[in-house]
XYZ file of C-alpha atoms in Angstrom:
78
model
C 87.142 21.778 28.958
C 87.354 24.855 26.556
C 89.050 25.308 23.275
C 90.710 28.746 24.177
C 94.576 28.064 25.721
C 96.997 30.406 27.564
C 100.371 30.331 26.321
C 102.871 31.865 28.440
C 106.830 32.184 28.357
C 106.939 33.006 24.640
C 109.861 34.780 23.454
C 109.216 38.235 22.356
C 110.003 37.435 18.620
C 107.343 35.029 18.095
C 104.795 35.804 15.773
C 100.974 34.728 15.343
C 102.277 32.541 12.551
C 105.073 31.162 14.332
C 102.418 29.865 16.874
C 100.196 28.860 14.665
C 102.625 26.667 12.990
C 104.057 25.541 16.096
C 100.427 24.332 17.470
C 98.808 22.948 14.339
C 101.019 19.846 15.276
C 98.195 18.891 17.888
C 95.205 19.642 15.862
C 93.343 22.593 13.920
C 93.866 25.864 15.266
C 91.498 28.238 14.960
C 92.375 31.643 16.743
C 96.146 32.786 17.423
C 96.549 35.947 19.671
C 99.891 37.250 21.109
C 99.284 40.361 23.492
C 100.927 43.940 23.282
C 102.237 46.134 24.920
C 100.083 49.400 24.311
C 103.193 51.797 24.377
C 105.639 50.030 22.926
C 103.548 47.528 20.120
C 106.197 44.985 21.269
C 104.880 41.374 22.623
C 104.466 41.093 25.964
C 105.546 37.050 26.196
C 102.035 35.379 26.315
C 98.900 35.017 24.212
C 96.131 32.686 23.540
C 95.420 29.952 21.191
C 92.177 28.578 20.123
C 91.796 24.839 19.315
C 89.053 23.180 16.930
C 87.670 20.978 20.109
C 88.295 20.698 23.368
C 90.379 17.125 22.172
C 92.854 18.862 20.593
C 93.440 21.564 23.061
C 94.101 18.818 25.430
C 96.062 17.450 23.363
C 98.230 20.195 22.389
C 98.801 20.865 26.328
C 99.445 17.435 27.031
C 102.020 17.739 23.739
C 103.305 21.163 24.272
C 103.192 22.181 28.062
C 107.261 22.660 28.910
C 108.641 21.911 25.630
C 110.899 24.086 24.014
C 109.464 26.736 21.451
C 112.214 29.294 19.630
C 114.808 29.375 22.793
C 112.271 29.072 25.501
C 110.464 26.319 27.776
C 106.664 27.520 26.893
C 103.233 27.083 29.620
C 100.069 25.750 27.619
C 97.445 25.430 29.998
C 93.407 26.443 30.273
């Protein structure tokens, strides 16, 4: 399994530290990356986080998948 996770459903306020907070409860993280829009420079509602091992990213899906982060029911997957 790899270390890199998809996050989707994030509100558009969420920062890189907000998800780096947020996922540090399952383990070391070691990359946060929210994607923008080109145009605008506002979030587009997903990014990707990158776990210490491939243990902690499945534990941070099995932990995080559907729960509720800052208003909204988040995806964590591969």
């Amino acid at each position: 399994m790899e270390n890199k996770l998809y996050v989707g459903n994030l509100p558009y306020s969420a920062t890189e530290d907000d998800l780096k907070a947020h996922f540090s409860k399952a383990g070391t993280v070691t990359s946060v990356a929210l994607i923008k829009d080109r145009a605008t420079g506002g979030a587009k509602g997903f990014g990707f986080v990158e776990m210490s091992s491939a243990e902690e990213a499945e534990k941070a899906i099995s932990m995080l998948h559907g729960q509720d982060f800052m208003g909204r029911t988040i995806t964590v997957n591969v």
